[in-house]
C-alpha positions as a LaTeX table, in Angstrom:
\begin{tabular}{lrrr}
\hline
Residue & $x$ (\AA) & $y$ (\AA) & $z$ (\AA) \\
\hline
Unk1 & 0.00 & 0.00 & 0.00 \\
Unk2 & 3.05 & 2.13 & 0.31 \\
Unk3 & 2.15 & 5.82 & 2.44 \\
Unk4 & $-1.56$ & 5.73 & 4.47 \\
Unk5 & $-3.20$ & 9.51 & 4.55 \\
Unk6 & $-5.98$ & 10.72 & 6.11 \\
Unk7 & $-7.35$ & 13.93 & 4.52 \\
Unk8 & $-9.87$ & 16.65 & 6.26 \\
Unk9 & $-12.53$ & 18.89 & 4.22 \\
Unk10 & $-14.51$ & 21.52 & 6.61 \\
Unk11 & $-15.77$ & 24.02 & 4.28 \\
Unk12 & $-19.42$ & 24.02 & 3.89 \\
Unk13 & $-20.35$ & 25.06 & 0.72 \\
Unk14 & $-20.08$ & 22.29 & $-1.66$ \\
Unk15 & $-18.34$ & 24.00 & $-4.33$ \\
Unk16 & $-15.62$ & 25.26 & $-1.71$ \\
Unk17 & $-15.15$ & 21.79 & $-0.19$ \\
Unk18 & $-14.64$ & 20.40 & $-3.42$ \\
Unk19 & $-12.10$ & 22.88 & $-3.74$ \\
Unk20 & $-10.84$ & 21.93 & $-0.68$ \\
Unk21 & $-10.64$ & 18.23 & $-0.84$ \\
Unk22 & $-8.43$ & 18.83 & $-4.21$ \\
Unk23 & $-5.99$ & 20.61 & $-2.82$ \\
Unk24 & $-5.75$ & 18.29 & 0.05 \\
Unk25 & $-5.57$ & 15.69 & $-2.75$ \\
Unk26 & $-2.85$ & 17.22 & $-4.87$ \\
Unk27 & $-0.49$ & 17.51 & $-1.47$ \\
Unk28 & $-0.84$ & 13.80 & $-0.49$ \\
Unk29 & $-0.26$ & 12.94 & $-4.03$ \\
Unk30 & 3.06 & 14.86 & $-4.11$ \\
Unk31 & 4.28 & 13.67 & $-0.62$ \\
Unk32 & 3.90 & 9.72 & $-2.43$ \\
Unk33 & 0.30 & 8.47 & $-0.73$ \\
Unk34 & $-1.34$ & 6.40 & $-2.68$ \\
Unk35 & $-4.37$ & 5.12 & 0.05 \\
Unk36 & $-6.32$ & 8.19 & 0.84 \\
Unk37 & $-8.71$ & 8.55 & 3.87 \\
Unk38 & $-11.43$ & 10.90 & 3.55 \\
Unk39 & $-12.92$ & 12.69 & 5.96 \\
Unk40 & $-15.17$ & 14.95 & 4.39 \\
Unk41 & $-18.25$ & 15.70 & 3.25 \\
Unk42 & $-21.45$ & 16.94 & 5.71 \\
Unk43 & $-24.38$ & 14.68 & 7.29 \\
Unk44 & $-26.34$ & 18.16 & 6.72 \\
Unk45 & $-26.15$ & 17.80 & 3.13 \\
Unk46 & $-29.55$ & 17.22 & 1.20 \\
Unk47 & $-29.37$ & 13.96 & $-1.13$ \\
Unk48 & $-28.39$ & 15.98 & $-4.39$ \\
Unk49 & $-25.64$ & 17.37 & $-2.77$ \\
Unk50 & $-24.52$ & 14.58 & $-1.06$ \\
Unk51 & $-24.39$ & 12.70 & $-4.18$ \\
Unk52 & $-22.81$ & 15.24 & $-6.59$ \\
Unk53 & $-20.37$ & 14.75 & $-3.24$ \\
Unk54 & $-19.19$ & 11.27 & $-4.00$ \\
Unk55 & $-19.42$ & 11.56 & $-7.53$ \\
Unk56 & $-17.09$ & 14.28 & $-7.83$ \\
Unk57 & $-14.61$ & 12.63 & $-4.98$ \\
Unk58 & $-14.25$ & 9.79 & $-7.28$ \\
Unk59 & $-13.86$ & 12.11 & $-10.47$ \\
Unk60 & $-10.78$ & 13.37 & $-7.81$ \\
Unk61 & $-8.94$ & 9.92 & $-7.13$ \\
Unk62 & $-9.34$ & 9.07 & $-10.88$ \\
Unk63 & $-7.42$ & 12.36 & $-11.71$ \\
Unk64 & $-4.87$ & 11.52 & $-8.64$ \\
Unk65 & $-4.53$ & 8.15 & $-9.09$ \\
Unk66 & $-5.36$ & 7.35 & $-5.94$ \\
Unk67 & $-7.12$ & 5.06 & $-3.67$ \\
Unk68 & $-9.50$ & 6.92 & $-2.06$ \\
Unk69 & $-11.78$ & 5.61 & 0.71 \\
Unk70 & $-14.75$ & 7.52 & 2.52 \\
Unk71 & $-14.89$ & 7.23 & 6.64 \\
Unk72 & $-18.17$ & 6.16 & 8.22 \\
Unk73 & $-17.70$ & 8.72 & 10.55 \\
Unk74 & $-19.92$ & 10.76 & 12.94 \\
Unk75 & $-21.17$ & 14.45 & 11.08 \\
Unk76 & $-19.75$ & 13.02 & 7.72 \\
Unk77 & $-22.67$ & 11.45 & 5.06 \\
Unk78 & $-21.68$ & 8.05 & 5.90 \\
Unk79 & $-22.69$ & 8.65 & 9.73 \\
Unk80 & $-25.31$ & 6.01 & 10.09 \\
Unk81 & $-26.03$ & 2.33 & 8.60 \\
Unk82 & $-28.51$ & 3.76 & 6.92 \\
Unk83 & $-27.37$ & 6.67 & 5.43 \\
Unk84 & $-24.63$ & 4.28 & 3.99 \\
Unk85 & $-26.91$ & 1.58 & 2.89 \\
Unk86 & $-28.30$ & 4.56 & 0.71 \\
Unk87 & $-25.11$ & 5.90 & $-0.91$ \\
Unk88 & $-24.10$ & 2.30 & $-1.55$ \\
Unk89 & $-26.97$ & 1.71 & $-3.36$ \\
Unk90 & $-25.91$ & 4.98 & $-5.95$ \\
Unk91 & $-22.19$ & 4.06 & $-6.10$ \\
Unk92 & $-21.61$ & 0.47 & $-5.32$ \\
Unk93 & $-17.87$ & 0.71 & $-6.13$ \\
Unk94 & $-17.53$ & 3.01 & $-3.27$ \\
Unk95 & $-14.80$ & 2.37 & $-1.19$ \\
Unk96 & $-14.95$ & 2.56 & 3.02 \\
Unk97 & $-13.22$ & 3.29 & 6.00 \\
Unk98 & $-15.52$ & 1.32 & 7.93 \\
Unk99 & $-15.57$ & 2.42 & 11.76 \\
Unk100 & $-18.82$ & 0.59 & 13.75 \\
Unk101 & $-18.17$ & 2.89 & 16.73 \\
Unk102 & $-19.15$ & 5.79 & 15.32 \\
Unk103 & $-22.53$ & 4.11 & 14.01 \\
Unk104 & $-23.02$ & 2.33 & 17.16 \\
Unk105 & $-22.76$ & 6.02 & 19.42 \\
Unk106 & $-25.02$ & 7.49 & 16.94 \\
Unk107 & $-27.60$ & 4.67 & 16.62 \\
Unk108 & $-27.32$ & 4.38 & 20.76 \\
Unk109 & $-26.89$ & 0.38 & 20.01 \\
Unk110 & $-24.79$ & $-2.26$ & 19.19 \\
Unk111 & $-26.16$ & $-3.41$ & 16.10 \\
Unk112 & $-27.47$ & $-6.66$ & 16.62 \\
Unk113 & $-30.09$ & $-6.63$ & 13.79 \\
Unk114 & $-28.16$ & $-4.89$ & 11.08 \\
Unk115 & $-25.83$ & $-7.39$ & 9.76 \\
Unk116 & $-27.28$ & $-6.66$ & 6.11 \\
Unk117 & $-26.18$ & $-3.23$ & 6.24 \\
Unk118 & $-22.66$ & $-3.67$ & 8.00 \\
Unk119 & $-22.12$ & $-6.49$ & 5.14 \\
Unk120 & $-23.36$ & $-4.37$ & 2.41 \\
Unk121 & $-20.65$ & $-1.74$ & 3.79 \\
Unk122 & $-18.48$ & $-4.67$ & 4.71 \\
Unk123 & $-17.86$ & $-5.30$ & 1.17 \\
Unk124 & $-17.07$ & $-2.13$ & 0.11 \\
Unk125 & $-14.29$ & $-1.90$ & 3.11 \\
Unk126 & $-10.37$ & $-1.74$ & 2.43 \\
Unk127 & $-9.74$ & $-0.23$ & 5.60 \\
Unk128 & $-11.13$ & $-0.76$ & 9.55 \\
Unk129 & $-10.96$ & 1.54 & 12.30 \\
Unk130 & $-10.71$ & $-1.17$ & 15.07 \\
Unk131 & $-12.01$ & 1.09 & 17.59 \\
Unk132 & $-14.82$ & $-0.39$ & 20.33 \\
Unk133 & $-17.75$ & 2.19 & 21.45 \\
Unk134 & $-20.77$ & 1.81 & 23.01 \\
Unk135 & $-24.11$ & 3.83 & 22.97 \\
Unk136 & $-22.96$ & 7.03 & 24.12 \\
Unk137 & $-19.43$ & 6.97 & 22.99 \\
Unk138 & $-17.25$ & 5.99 & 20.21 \\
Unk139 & $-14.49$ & 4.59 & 22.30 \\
Unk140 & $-14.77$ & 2.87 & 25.34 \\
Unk141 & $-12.35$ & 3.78 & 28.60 \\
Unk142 & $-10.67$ & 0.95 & 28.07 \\
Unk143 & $-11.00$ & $-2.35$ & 26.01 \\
Unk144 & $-9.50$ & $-4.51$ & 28.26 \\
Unk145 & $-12.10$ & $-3.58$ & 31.02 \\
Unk146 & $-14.72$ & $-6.41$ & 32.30 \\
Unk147 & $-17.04$ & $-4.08$ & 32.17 \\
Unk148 & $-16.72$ & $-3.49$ & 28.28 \\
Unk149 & $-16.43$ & $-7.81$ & 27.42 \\
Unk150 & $-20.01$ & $-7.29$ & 25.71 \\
Unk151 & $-19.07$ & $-5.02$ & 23.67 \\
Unk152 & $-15.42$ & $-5.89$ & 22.62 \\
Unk153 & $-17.16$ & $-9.36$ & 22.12 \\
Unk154 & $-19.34$ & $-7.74$ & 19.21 \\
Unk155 & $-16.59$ & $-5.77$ & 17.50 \\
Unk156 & $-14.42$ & $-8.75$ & 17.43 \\
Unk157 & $-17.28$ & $-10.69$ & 15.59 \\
Unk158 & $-17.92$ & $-8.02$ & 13.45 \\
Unk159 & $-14.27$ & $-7.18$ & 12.29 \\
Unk160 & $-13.60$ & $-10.65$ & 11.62 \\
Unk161 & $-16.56$ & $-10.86$ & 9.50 \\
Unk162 & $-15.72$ & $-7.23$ & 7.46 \\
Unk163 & $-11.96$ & $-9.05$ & 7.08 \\
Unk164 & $-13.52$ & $-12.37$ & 5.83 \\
Unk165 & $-15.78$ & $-10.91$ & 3.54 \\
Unk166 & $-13.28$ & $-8.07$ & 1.95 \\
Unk167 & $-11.29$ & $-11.26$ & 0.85 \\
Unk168 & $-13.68$ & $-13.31$ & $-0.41$ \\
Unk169 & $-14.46$ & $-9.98$ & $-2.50$ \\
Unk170 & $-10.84$ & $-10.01$ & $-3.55$ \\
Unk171 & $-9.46$ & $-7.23$ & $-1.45$ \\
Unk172 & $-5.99$ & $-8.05$ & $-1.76$ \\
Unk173 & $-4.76$ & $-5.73$ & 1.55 \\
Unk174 & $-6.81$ & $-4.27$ & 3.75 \\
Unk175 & $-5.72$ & $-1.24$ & 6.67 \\
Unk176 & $-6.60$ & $-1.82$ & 10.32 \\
Unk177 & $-5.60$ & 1.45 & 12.76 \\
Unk178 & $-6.74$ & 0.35 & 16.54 \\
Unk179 & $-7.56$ & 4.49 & 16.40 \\
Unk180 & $-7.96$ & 5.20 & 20.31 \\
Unk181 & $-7.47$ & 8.48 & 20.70 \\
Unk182 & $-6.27$ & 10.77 & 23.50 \\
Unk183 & $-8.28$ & 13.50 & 25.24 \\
Unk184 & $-11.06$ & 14.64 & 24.36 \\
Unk185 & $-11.84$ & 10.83 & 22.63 \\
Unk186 & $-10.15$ & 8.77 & 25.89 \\
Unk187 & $-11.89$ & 9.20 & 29.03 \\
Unk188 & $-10.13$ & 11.84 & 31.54 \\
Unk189 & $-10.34$ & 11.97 & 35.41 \\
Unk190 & $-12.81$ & 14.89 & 36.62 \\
Unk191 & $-11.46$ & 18.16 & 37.50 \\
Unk192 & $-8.37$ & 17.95 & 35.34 \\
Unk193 & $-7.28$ & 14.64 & 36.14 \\
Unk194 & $-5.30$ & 12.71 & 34.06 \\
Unk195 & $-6.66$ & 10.19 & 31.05 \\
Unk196 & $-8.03$ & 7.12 & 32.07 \\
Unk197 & $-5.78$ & 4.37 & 31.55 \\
Unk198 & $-2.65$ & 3.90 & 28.86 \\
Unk199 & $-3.23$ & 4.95 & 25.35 \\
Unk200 & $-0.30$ & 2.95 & 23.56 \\
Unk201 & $-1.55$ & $-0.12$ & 25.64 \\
Unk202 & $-4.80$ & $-0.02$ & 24.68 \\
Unk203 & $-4.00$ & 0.82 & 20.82 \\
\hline
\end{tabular}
């Protein structure tokens, strides 16, 4: 896969975050990435938009030559199952970042009675966030917790199934980033304590 990038669009405007994704586009390009993470694109978007979105995205990798995958990430278009499930069904060549935490915090569920949506985006995925969350939270304090065996339980299924069926798809190589994140994502003592637990051990 050579250099991994993740690449951030904020401006609203469509036009302008076009605009903005390219450039971010042209730098990666130049520094040698060839995989391309995108996080970009608005959940407020109406369905026109969002699709001239994606369309346009993958008129940008073409022209880059490069592999460019969309995050199903919180405040982004992919930021449900469902919202997914939708866009996959205008551009089923469209490839994922897949990251269940974010769906599960914003559904406020493990999902338990979605497994044709997560395999619809399963097949579709080249790269995994292997992050656990739970209903109000992308990312647990820590995975290693008793507490949290449910719920690491569930990812585990679920990422071995998204691995299993990206091969039988043909997906050659596939990213996995563990992704726990520090401060304000891990969990910090009250009244400026300290985070909760070690980040590198967790990750």
């Amino acid at each position: 896969l050579g250099l991994s990038v993740m690449v951030h669009a904020w401006s609203h405007p469509l036009e302008e975050h076009i605009i903005e994704l390219e450039a971010r586009l042209s730098e990666v390009q130049s520094l040698g990435a060839r995989h391309v993470v995108a996080h970009a694109g608005f959940d407020s978007w109406t369905v026109a938009q969002r699709s001239e979105f994606f369309g346009r995205s993958a008129q940008l990798a073409a022209k880059f030559g490069l592999r460019l995958t969309h995050e199903t990430h919180r405040h982004r278009p992919l930021f449900t199952p469902w919202a997914t499930r939708d866009v996959l069904a205008e551009f089923p060549e469209l490839p994922l970042t897949l990251d269940l935490s974010h769906w599960v915090t914003v559904a406020e569920r493990l999902l338990t009675h979605e497994d044709a949506v997560i395999e619809e985006a399963a097949r579709r995925a080249i790269h995994l966030d292997a992050r656990i969350g739970h209903e109000e939270g992308p990312q647990v304090s820590d995975p290693s917790a008793p507490e949290w065996n449910g719920h690491a339980q569930w990812f585990t299924r679920q990422w071995q199934r998204i691995v299993d069926m990206a091969a039988s798809a043909g997906t050659a190589e596939m990213v996995v980033v563990p992704e726990y994140g520090p401060p304000p994502y891990q969990t910090v003592v009250p009244h400026g304590g300290g985070p909760v637990g070690d980040l590198w051990a967790m990750c």
